Coordinates of C-alpha atoms and ligand atoms in Angstrom, one line a residue:
M1 CA -78.2 -17.3 -26.6
T2 CA -79.8 -18.0 -30.0
T3 CA -77.2 -16.6 -32.4
Q4 CA -78.8 -18.3 -35.4
T5 CA -82.2 -16.7 -35.3
G6 CA -81.0 -13.1 -36.0
N7 CA -83.4 -11.4 -33.6
D8 CA -81.1 -11.1 -30.6
K9 CA -79.6 -7.7 -30.1
D10 CA -76.3 -8.6 -28.6
G11 CA -75.6 -12.0 -30.1
V12 CA -72.9 -12.0 -32.7
I13 CA -72.6 -15.0 -35.1
I14 CA -69.1 -16.3 -35.5
F15 CA -68.7 -17.4 -39.1
D16 CA -65.4 -19.3 -39.4
T17 CA -63.8 -19.4 -42.9
T18 CA -60.6 -21.2 -41.9
L19 CA -61.5 -24.0 -44.3
R20 CA -62.3 -21.7 -47.2
D21 CA -60.5 -18.3 -47.1
G22 CA -57.9 -19.7 -44.8
E23 CA -57.2 -22.8 -46.8
Q24 CA -57.1 -20.9 -50.1
C25 CA -53.9 -19.0 -49.1
P26 CA -50.5 -20.2 -50.4
G27 CA -49.1 -23.0 -48.4
A28 CA -52.0 -23.6 -46.1
T29 CA -53.5 -26.6 -47.9
M30 CA -55.0 -29.3 -45.8
T31 CA -55.8 -32.9 -46.6
H32 CA -59.4 -34.2 -46.5
E33 CA -58.9 -35.8 -43.1
E34 CA -57.3 -32.7 -41.7
K35 CA -60.3 -30.6 -42.9
L36 CA -62.7 -33.0 -41.2
E37 CA -60.7 -32.7 -38.0
V38 CA -60.6 -28.9 -38.0
A39 CA -64.4 -28.8 -38.8
E40 CA -65.1 -31.2 -35.9
L41 CA -63.2 -29.0 -33.5
L42 CA -64.9 -25.8 -34.7
D43 CA -68.3 -27.4 -34.3
E44 CA -67.5 -28.5 -30.8
M45 CA -66.0 -25.0 -30.0
G46 CA -69.3 -23.3 -30.7
V47 CA -68.7 -21.8 -34.1
D48 CA -72.2 -20.8 -35.5
V49 CA -71.4 -21.1 -39.2
I50 CA -68.5 -23.1 -40.7
E51 CA -67.6 -22.1 -44.3
A52 CA -66.3 -25.5 -45.3
G53 CA -65.0 -24.8 -48.8
F54 CA -65.7 -23.7 -52.3
P55 CA -67.4 -26.8 -53.8
I56 CA -67.0 -25.9 -57.5
A57 CA -63.3 -25.3 -57.1
S58 CA -62.3 -29.0 -57.1
E59 CA -63.5 -32.5 -56.4
G60 CA -61.5 -32.4 -53.2
D61 CA -63.3 -29.2 -52.0
F62 CA -66.7 -30.7 -52.9
A63 CA -65.9 -33.9 -51.0
A64 CA -64.7 -32.1 -47.9
V65 CA -67.8 -29.8 -47.8
N66 CA -70.1 -32.7 -48.4
E67 CA -68.5 -34.9 -45.6
I68 CA -68.4 -32.0 -43.2
A69 CA -72.1 -31.4 -43.9
K70 CA -72.8 -35.0 -43.0
R71 CA -70.9 -34.9 -39.8
A72 CA -71.7 -31.5 -38.3
K73 CA -73.7 -31.6 -35.1
N74 CA -74.5 -28.0 -34.3
A75 CA -73.0 -25.5 -36.8
V76 CA -74.6 -24.3 -40.0
I77 CA -72.5 -25.7 -42.9
C78 CA -71.9 -23.2 -45.6
G79 CA -70.4 -23.4 -49.0
L80 CA -69.1 -20.6 -51.2
S81 CA -70.2 -20.0 -54.8
R82 CA -69.7 -17.4 -57.5
A83 CA -72.7 -15.9 -59.4
S84 CA -73.1 -18.6 -62.0
P85 CA -75.9 -21.2 -61.8
K86 CA -73.5 -24.1 -62.1
D87 CA -71.5 -22.8 -59.0
I88 CA -74.6 -22.3 -57.0
D89 CA -76.1 -25.7 -57.9
R90 CA -72.8 -27.5 -57.1
C91 CA -72.7 -25.7 -53.7
A92 CA -76.3 -26.7 -53.0
E93 CA -75.4 -30.3 -53.7
A94 CA -72.4 -30.3 -51.5
I95 CA -74.2 -28.9 -48.4
K96 CA -77.3 -31.0 -48.9
P97 CA -76.7 -33.6 -46.1
A98 CA -76.3 -30.9 -43.4
Q99 CA -78.9 -30.5 -40.7
R100 CA -78.6 -26.8 -41.2
S101 CA -76.9 -25.3 -44.3
R102 CA -76.3 -22.0 -46.1
I103 CA -75.3 -21.0 -49.6
H104 CA -72.9 -18.1 -49.6
T105 CA -72.8 -16.4 -53.0
F106 CA -70.8 -13.4 -54.0
I107 CA -70.0 -11.0 -56.9
S108 CA -67.6 -8.0 -57.2
T109 CA -69.2 -4.6 -57.0
S110 CA -66.3 -2.2 -57.1
P111 CA -65.4 -0.3 -60.3
V112 CA -62.0 -1.8 -60.6
H113 CA -63.3 -5.4 -60.1
M114 CA -66.3 -5.0 -62.4
Q115 CA -64.2 -3.4 -65.2
F116 CA -61.0 -5.6 -65.1
K117 CA -62.0 -8.8 -63.4
L118 CA -65.6 -9.3 -64.4
Q119 CA -65.5 -7.1 -67.6
K120 CA -69.2 -6.3 -66.9
A121 CA -71.1 -3.1 -66.7
P122 CA -72.8 -2.1 -63.4
H123 CA -76.3 -2.8 -64.7
E124 CA -75.2 -6.4 -65.7
V125 CA -73.7 -7.0 -62.3
L126 CA -77.0 -5.7 -60.7
E127 CA -79.0 -8.2 -62.7
M128 CA -76.6 -11.0 -61.7
V129 CA -77.1 -10.1 -58.0
T130 CA -80.9 -10.8 -58.4
A131 CA -80.3 -13.9 -60.4
Q132 CA -77.7 -15.4 -58.1
V133 CA -79.7 -14.9 -54.9
T134 CA -82.9 -16.1 -56.6
R135 CA -81.1 -19.3 -57.7
A136 CA -79.6 -19.9 -54.3
R137 CA -83.0 -19.3 -52.6
G138 CA -84.4 -22.1 -54.9
H139 CA -82.2 -24.5 -52.9
T140 CA -82.3 -23.1 -49.3
D141 CA -83.9 -20.3 -47.3
N142 CA -80.5 -19.5 -45.7
V143 CA -78.6 -17.4 -48.3
E144 CA -75.7 -15.1 -47.7
W145 CA -74.8 -12.5 -50.4
S146 CA -71.5 -10.8 -50.4
A147 CA -70.5 -7.6 -52.3
E148 CA -66.8 -8.5 -53.0
D149 CA -64.6 -5.4 -52.6
A150 CA -67.5 -3.6 -50.9
T151 CA -65.2 -1.1 -49.2
R152 CA -64.0 0.2 -52.6
T153 CA -67.5 0.2 -54.1
E154 CA -69.4 3.4 -55.0
H155 CA -72.0 3.9 -52.3
D156 CA -75.1 4.4 -54.4
F157 CA -74.3 1.3 -56.4
L158 CA -73.5 -0.7 -53.3
C159 CA -77.0 0.2 -51.8
R160 CA -78.7 -0.8 -55.1
C161 CA -77.0 -4.2 -55.1
V162 CA -77.8 -4.8 -51.4
E163 CA -81.4 -3.8 -52.0
A164 CA -81.6 -6.2 -55.0
A165 CA -80.1 -9.1 -52.9
I166 CA -82.6 -8.5 -50.0
R167 CA -85.5 -8.3 -52.5
A168 CA -84.4 -11.6 -54.0
G169 CA -84.3 -13.3 -50.6
A170 CA -80.8 -13.0 -49.1
T171 CA -80.9 -13.4 -45.3
T172 CA -77.4 -12.3 -44.6
I173 CA -75.6 -9.4 -46.3
N174 CA -71.8 -9.3 -46.1
L175 CA -69.8 -6.2 -46.9
P176 CA -66.2 -7.5 -47.2
D177 CA -63.1 -5.4 -47.0
T178 CA -61.6 -7.7 -49.6
V179 CA -58.3 -5.9 -49.9
G180 CA -57.8 -4.8 -46.3
Y181 CA -58.0 -1.1 -47.2
I182 CA -60.6 0.4 -44.9
T183 CA -60.1 2.0 -41.4
P184 CA -62.4 1.3 -38.4
E185 CA -64.1 4.7 -38.5
E186 CA -64.9 4.3 -42.2
Y187 CA -66.2 0.7 -41.9
F188 CA -68.5 1.8 -39.1
T189 CA -69.9 4.6 -41.3
L190 CA -70.2 2.3 -44.3
F191 CA -72.5 -0.1 -42.3
L192 CA -74.6 2.8 -40.9
M193 CA -75.0 4.2 -44.4
V194 CA -76.1 1.0 -46.0
M195 CA -78.4 0.1 -43.1
N196 CA -80.0 3.5 -43.1
R197 CA -80.5 3.8 -46.9
V198 CA -81.5 0.4 -48.0
P199 CA -85.2 -0.5 -47.7
N200 CA -85.8 -3.6 -45.4
A201 CA -82.2 -3.6 -44.2
S202 CA -83.5 -4.4 -40.7
T203 CA -84.9 -7.7 -41.9
V204 CA -81.5 -9.2 -42.7
R205 CA -78.3 -9.8 -40.7
F206 CA -75.3 -7.8 -41.7
S207 CA -71.8 -9.3 -41.7
T208 CA -68.2 -8.2 -41.6
H209 CA -65.4 -9.9 -43.5
C210 CA -62.0 -8.1 -43.1
H211 CA -58.6 -8.8 -44.5
N212 CA -55.5 -7.8 -42.6
D213 CA -53.4 -6.0 -45.2
L214 CA -53.0 -2.9 -42.9
G215 CA -53.2 -4.9 -39.7
L216 CA -56.7 -3.5 -39.0
A217 CA -58.9 -6.6 -39.6
V218 CA -59.9 -7.2 -36.0
A219 CA -60.4 -3.5 -35.3
N220 CA -62.5 -3.1 -38.5
S221 CA -64.6 -6.2 -37.7
L222 CA -65.4 -4.8 -34.2
A223 CA -66.3 -1.4 -35.7
G224 CA -68.7 -3.1 -38.0
V225 CA -70.4 -4.8 -35.0
R226 CA -70.6 -1.5 -33.2
A227 CA -72.5 -0.1 -36.2
G228 CA -74.9 -3.0 -36.1
A229 CA -73.4 -6.0 -38.0
R230 CA -74.2 -9.2 -36.1
Q231 CA -72.0 -11.7 -37.9
I232 CA -68.2 -11.7 -38.1
E233 CA -66.3 -13.7 -40.6
C234 CA -62.9 -14.8 -39.3
T235 CA -60.3 -17.6 -39.2
I236 CA -58.3 -19.4 -36.6
N237 CA -54.8 -17.8 -36.2
G238 CA -56.0 -15.1 -38.7
I239 CA -54.9 -17.2 -41.7
G240 CA -56.2 -16.3 -45.1
E241 CA -55.5 -14.6 -48.4
R242 CA -52.3 -12.4 -48.3
A243 CA -52.0 -10.9 -44.8
G244 CA -54.9 -13.1 -43.7
N245 CA -58.4 -12.5 -42.2
A246 CA -59.6 -11.2 -38.8
A247 CA -58.4 -13.7 -36.2
L248 CA -61.3 -15.5 -34.5
E249 CA -59.5 -15.8 -31.2
E250 CA -58.8 -12.1 -31.0
I251 CA -62.3 -11.1 -31.8
V252 CA -63.8 -13.5 -29.3
M253 CA -61.5 -12.5 -26.5
A254 CA -61.8 -8.7 -27.2
M255 CA -65.6 -9.0 -26.8
K256 CA -65.2 -11.2 -23.7
V257 CA -62.5 -9.2 -21.9
R258 CA -63.8 -5.8 -22.9
N259 CA -67.5 -6.6 -22.6
D260 CA -67.9 -3.2 -20.8
V261 CA -67.3 -1.4 -24.1
L262 CA -68.1 -4.2 -26.6
P263 CA -71.3 -5.6 -25.0
Y264 CA -71.8 -8.5 -27.4
L265 CA -72.0 -12.3 -26.9
T266 CA -70.7 -15.2 -28.9
A267 CA -71.3 -18.9 -28.4
I268 CA -67.6 -19.7 -28.5
R269 CA -66.0 -21.8 -25.7
S270 CA -62.9 -19.7 -25.3
T271 CA -61.1 -22.5 -23.4
M272 CA -60.8 -24.3 -26.7
L273 CA -59.0 -21.4 -28.5
T274 CA -55.5 -22.6 -27.9
R275 CA -56.3 -26.1 -29.0
A276 CA -57.9 -24.8 -32.2
S277 CA -54.9 -22.6 -32.9
K278 CA -52.5 -25.5 -32.4
L279 CA -54.5 -27.8 -34.6
V280 CA -54.7 -25.3 -37.5
S281 CA -51.0 -24.5 -37.1
A282 CA -50.2 -28.2 -37.2
V283 CA -52.3 -29.2 -40.2
T284 CA -51.3 -26.1 -42.3
S285 CA -47.7 -26.0 -41.0
F286 CA -48.1 -22.3 -40.6
P287 CA -46.2 -21.3 -37.4
V288 CA -48.0 -19.1 -35.0
Q289 CA -46.1 -15.8 -34.4
Y290 CA -44.5 -16.0 -30.9
N291 CA -46.1 -12.7 -29.8
K292 CA -49.5 -13.4 -31.5
A293 CA -52.3 -12.1 -29.3
I294 CA -54.2 -14.8 -27.3
V295 CA -52.5 -17.9 -28.8
G296 CA -48.8 -17.0 -29.3
R297 CA -46.4 -18.8 -27.0
N298 CA -45.4 -15.5 -25.4
A299 CA -48.9 -14.3 -24.9
F300 CA -48.8 -15.2 -21.2
A301 CA -45.0 -15.3 -20.7
H302 CA -43.4 -12.9 -18.3
E303 CA -39.7 -12.6 -18.7
S304 CA -38.5 -9.3 -17.1
G305 CA -37.8 -9.2 -13.4
I306 CA -40.2 -6.3 -12.8
H307 CA -43.0 -8.1 -14.5
Q308 CA -42.3 -11.4 -12.8
D309 CA -42.2 -9.7 -9.4
G310 CA -45.6 -8.0 -10.2
M311 CA -47.1 -11.3 -11.3
L312 CA -46.0 -13.0 -8.1
K313 CA -47.7 -10.3 -6.1
H314 CA -50.9 -10.3 -8.1
T315 CA -51.5 -11.8 -11.6
Q316 CA -53.7 -8.9 -12.6
T317 CA -50.7 -6.6 -12.5
Y318 CA -49.7 -7.8 -16.0
E319 CA -52.5 -10.1 -17.2
I320 CA -55.9 -8.9 -18.5
M321 CA -57.2 -12.5 -18.9
T322 CA -56.0 -15.8 -17.5
P323 CA -54.2 -18.4 -19.6
E324 CA -56.8 -20.9 -18.5
S325 CA -59.6 -18.7 -20.1
V326 CA -58.1 -19.4 -23.5
G327 CA -57.1 -23.0 -22.7
A328 CA -53.4 -22.2 -22.4
K329 CA -51.4 -23.8 -19.6
Q330 CA -48.1 -22.8 -18.2
S331 CA -45.4 -25.2 -19.4
S332 CA -45.2 -28.0 -17.0
L333 CA -42.7 -30.7 -16.5
V334 CA -44.7 -33.7 -17.2
M335 CA -43.4 -37.0 -18.1
G336 CA -40.3 -39.0 -18.6
K337 CA -39.2 -42.5 -19.7
H338 CA -40.8 -44.1 -16.7
S339 CA -44.3 -42.8 -17.5
G340 CA -46.6 -45.5 -18.7
R341 CA -49.4 -45.7 -21.2
H342 CA -52.1 -44.8 -18.7
A343 CA -50.3 -41.5 -17.8
F344 CA -49.7 -40.8 -21.5
V345 CA -53.4 -41.2 -22.3
K346 CA -54.3 -39.0 -19.4
K347 CA -51.9 -36.3 -20.5
L348 CA -53.3 -36.5 -24.1
E349 CA -56.8 -36.0 -22.6
E350 CA -55.6 -33.0 -20.6
L351 CA -54.1 -31.5 -23.7
G352 CA -57.4 -32.0 -25.5
Y353 CA -56.4 -34.8 -27.9
K354 CA -58.6 -37.7 -28.9
L355 CA -56.7 -40.3 -30.8
G356 CA -58.0 -43.6 -32.4
D357 CA -56.4 -46.8 -31.2
N358 CA -53.8 -47.1 -34.0
Q359 CA -52.8 -43.5 -33.7
L360 CA -52.5 -43.8 -29.9
E361 CA -50.3 -46.8 -30.2
D362 CA -48.0 -45.1 -32.7
A363 CA -47.9 -41.9 -30.6
F364 CA -47.0 -43.9 -27.5
V365 CA -44.2 -45.7 -29.3
R366 CA -42.8 -42.4 -30.5
F367 CA -43.2 -40.9 -27.0
K368 CA -41.1 -43.7 -25.5
A369 CA -38.5 -43.2 -28.2
L370 CA -38.4 -39.5 -27.4
A371 CA -38.2 -40.2 -23.6
D372 CA -35.1 -42.3 -24.3
K373 CA -33.4 -39.4 -25.9
K374 CA -34.7 -36.5 -23.9
K375 CA -34.8 -36.2 -20.1
H376 CA -37.6 -33.7 -19.6
I377 CA -40.7 -34.1 -21.7
Y378 CA -42.9 -30.9 -21.7
D379 CA -46.5 -30.5 -22.8
E380 CA -45.2 -28.8 -26.0
D381 CA -43.1 -31.9 -26.8
I382 CA -46.1 -34.1 -26.5
A383 CA -48.2 -31.7 -28.6
A384 CA -45.5 -31.6 -31.3
L385 CA -45.3 -35.4 -31.3
V386 CA -49.1 -35.9 -31.6
D387 CA -49.6 -33.2 -34.1
Q388 CA -47.1 -34.9 -36.3
E389 CA -48.9 -38.2 -35.8
I390 CA -52.2 -36.6 -36.9
A391 CA -50.6 -34.7 -39.8
H392 CA -48.8 -37.7 -41.1
A393 CA -51.3 -40.5 -40.5
H394 CA -52.0 -40.9 -44.3
D395 CA -48.5 -40.3 -45.6
R396 CA -47.4 -42.4 -48.6
I397 CA -43.7 -41.8 -48.0
K398 CA -42.3 -42.7 -44.6
M399 CA -38.8 -42.5 -43.2
L400 CA -37.4 -45.8 -42.1
S401 CA -33.8 -44.8 -41.1
L402 CA -31.3 -42.0 -41.6
T403 CA -27.5 -42.0 -40.9
V404 CA -25.5 -38.9 -41.5
I405 CA -21.8 -38.2 -41.6
A406 CA -21.3 -34.5 -40.7
G407 CA -18.5 -32.4 -39.1
T408 CA -15.2 -31.1 -40.3
M409 CA -13.8 -34.2 -41.9
G410 CA -16.6 -34.8 -44.5
P411 CA -17.6 -35.6 -47.0
Q412 CA -21.1 -34.9 -45.6
T413 CA -23.0 -38.0 -46.5
A414 CA -26.6 -39.2 -45.9
T415 CA -27.8 -42.7 -46.0
L416 CA -31.6 -42.7 -46.1
S417 CA -34.1 -45.5 -46.3
L418 CA -37.7 -44.8 -47.1
D419 CA -41.0 -46.7 -47.3
I420 CA -42.7 -45.5 -50.4
D421 CA -46.2 -47.0 -50.7
G422 CA -45.0 -50.1 -48.8
K423 CA -41.8 -50.5 -50.9
H424 CA -38.5 -50.0 -49.2
S425 CA -35.6 -48.3 -50.9
T426 CA -32.2 -46.8 -49.8
A427 CA -30.0 -44.1 -51.2
Q428 CA -26.6 -42.8 -50.2
T429 CA -25.7 -39.2 -51.3
V430 CA -22.9 -36.7 -50.6
G431 CA -23.9 -33.0 -50.2
N432 CA -22.7 -29.6 -49.5
G433 CA -23.5 -29.9 -45.8
P434 CA -25.5 -32.6 -44.0
V435 CA -29.0 -31.1 -44.8
D436 CA -28.1 -30.8 -48.5
A437 CA -27.0 -34.5 -48.4
I438 CA -30.3 -35.5 -46.9
F439 CA -32.4 -33.5 -49.3
K440 CA -30.4 -35.0 -52.2
A441 CA -31.1 -38.5 -50.9
I442 CA -34.8 -37.7 -50.8
Q443 CA -34.6 -36.4 -54.4
E444 CA -32.9 -39.6 -55.5
L445 CA -35.6 -41.8 -53.9
V446 CA -38.5 -39.6 -54.8
P447 CA -37.6 -37.8 -58.1
H448 CA -39.5 -34.4 -58.2
E449 CA -39.3 -30.9 -59.5
A450 CA -40.7 -29.1 -56.5
K451 CA -38.6 -26.1 -55.4
L452 CA -37.5 -25.6 -51.8
E453 CA -38.9 -22.2 -50.8
L454 CA -38.2 -22.2 -47.1
Y455 CA -36.1 -24.1 -44.6
Q456 CA -36.5 -22.9 -41.0
V457 CA -35.4 -24.4 -37.6
H458 CA -36.9 -23.6 -34.2
A459 CA -36.6 -25.2 -30.7
V460 CA -39.9 -26.6 -29.4
T461 CA -38.9 -25.9 -25.8
E462 CA -35.8 -24.5 -24.0
G463 CA -32.6 -26.3 -23.1
L464 CA -29.8 -28.1 -25.0
D465 CA -31.8 -31.3 -25.3
A466 CA -34.9 -29.4 -26.7
Q467 CA -36.6 -30.9 -29.8
A468 CA -35.8 -29.1 -33.0
E469 CA -38.9 -28.2 -35.1
V470 CA -38.1 -27.7 -38.8
T471 CA -40.4 -26.2 -41.3
V472 CA -40.0 -26.9 -45.0
R473 CA -42.0 -25.2 -47.7
L474 CA -42.0 -26.6 -51.3
S475 CA -43.8 -25.4 -54.4
N476 CA -44.5 -26.8 -57.8
E477 CA -46.4 -25.2 -60.7
N478 CA -49.7 -26.1 -59.0
C479 CA -49.4 -25.2 -55.4
T480 CA -47.2 -24.4 -52.4
V481 CA -47.2 -26.6 -49.3
S482 CA -45.5 -26.5 -45.9
A483 CA -44.8 -29.2 -43.4
K484 CA -43.1 -29.4 -40.0
G485 CA -40.9 -32.1 -38.5
A486 CA -39.9 -32.4 -34.9
D487 CA -37.1 -34.4 -33.3
P488 CA -34.3 -34.0 -30.8
D489 CA -31.9 -34.5 -33.8
T490 CA -32.2 -31.4 -36.1
L491 CA -31.1 -33.5 -39.2
V492 CA -33.9 -36.1 -38.5
A493 CA -36.4 -33.2 -38.1
S494 CA -35.2 -31.8 -41.4
A495 CA -35.8 -35.1 -43.2
K496 CA -39.2 -35.4 -41.6
A497 CA -40.2 -31.9 -42.6
Y498 CA -39.1 -32.4 -46.2
I499 CA -40.8 -35.8 -46.5
G500 CA -43.9 -34.3 -44.9
A501 CA -44.0 -31.5 -47.5
L502 CA -43.6 -34.1 -50.3
N503 CA -46.5 -36.1 -48.9
R504 CA -48.6 -33.0 -48.9
L505 CA -47.7 -32.3 -52.6
L506 CA -48.7 -35.9 -53.3
A507 CA -52.0 -35.6 -51.5
R508 CA -52.7 -32.5 -53.7
S509 CA -51.5 -34.1 -56.9
V510 CA -54.1 -35.0 -59.5
R511 CA -51.8 -37.5 -61.1
V512 CA -52.5 -41.2 -60.8
V513 CA -49.5 -42.8 -59.3
H514 CA -48.4 -46.3 -60.5
S515 CA -48.0 -48.5 -57.5
T516 CA -44.6 -49.9 -58.5
E517 CA -43.0 -46.6 -59.4
P518 CA -41.9 -43.9 -56.9
P519 CA -44.6 -41.3 -56.5
E520 CA -44.3 -38.5 -59.0
V521 CA -44.3 -35.1 -57.5
K522 CA -43.8 -32.6 -60.4
Ligands
KIV1 O1 -62.5 -11.3 -49.2 C1 -63.6 -11.5 -49.8 O2 -64.2 -10.6 -50.4 C2 -64.1 -12.9 -49.8 C3 -65.5 -13.0 -50.4 C4 -65.6 -14.2 -51.2 C5 -66.5 -13.0 -49.3 O3 -63.5 -13.8 -49.3
ZN2 ZN1 -61.9 -13.0 -48.0

């Protein structure tokens, strides 16, 4: 299938914006290396277009888009830009090294956005459409134009803007449901209206971009495709602004499983969907809802007696797709303390991980330590361990040891030693409970003003010796970040999660940190 060329009737381009719309939502920040890792996986999974970031937004965004552009093997690498020449030129510079690249430029077209956000009259916006697409076409012949808030835009004006964008050379026209307001029937009609009214509409590819404020993002995207759109913009796990974007895995599997009524093709290797979901969840520390379609941990679990009985007789009684088709496996009892390095490496391969030598060594040491504490090691335990290894490979603050006095006698005391940029320090603090004592010790060693927004504990697997997985969300005046920590000891997991979040804040911090002082996390 040649989804890139735009002529095929049934091929739908999958445009992934996990690294742009997904990353821009509160708490989902990724480090540079994490972005590269996600991009590599998306490329291998068959995503047609990777929107790698918003190059003018920061030096970090520029560097990530630029590096992804250098490394991508198959996907078109796309950068986002507003309507200003400076934005567009910066975007062009970032995507330059890519074998195939695209500039995505947008402007708001709805009355409310034009009046209050842009403070521009419609005729000024119309002129900017022509100017922005012309400028982008000066850099590349692959230009996407988006009418931000298209679904609340007055129809005549939307058609005039789309016509101007096509005349100026746009090759993809995107009609985003920016605020997640439209319903499937209306979105279907909107595409038909624009395609029928705008001259030369058949020469470009139309695209959907749906937000999930009413839980309709996937249904709306599919309605757009039924009307003739042949590109869907979506994100892994549906992450994105507010309630998120249309979830890539749901769109891909809906078209695959119900190809009888949605006869469209994508180039996505669906067996990589679970891996992609886990990676994005690990690097953003956004947990995947248990009952999330396709990739939630209950998506293929059958608990009730009637369902289990049916499944044993025939899997199709309660399963419309196999777990294998999305790369999910039934939890299997895998390894224990007698498993060696060879078995560990094989298991990692089976779970889809590729680690460098140093990372592998560290992960193996941690696996052995876990196997000493926990009798049964499940696939999920290994995944949690390796995800942490990947997520924390570049951390500046590392935990060396933690001793906690807890229980009825008190006082609850934590003694914590950290390695901060290679320097070891220890603090002993008393708290209102053991977790409070630990967090106070961290505060003493790494003074900061970040606020604790969320502290959440889950079990990775079942059983009394299950690993605890703790999520911590911190925020300062610049950003919000989350991190997870897993360990059979909930208190150790709590410390890991808090330290992980601080490391993320540090990675995002623009401040220069003096090497002999503790890092400053405002
Ligand atoms: O939701 C939206 O309108 C966007 C545009 C920038 C495409 O993300
Ligand atoms: Zn969006």
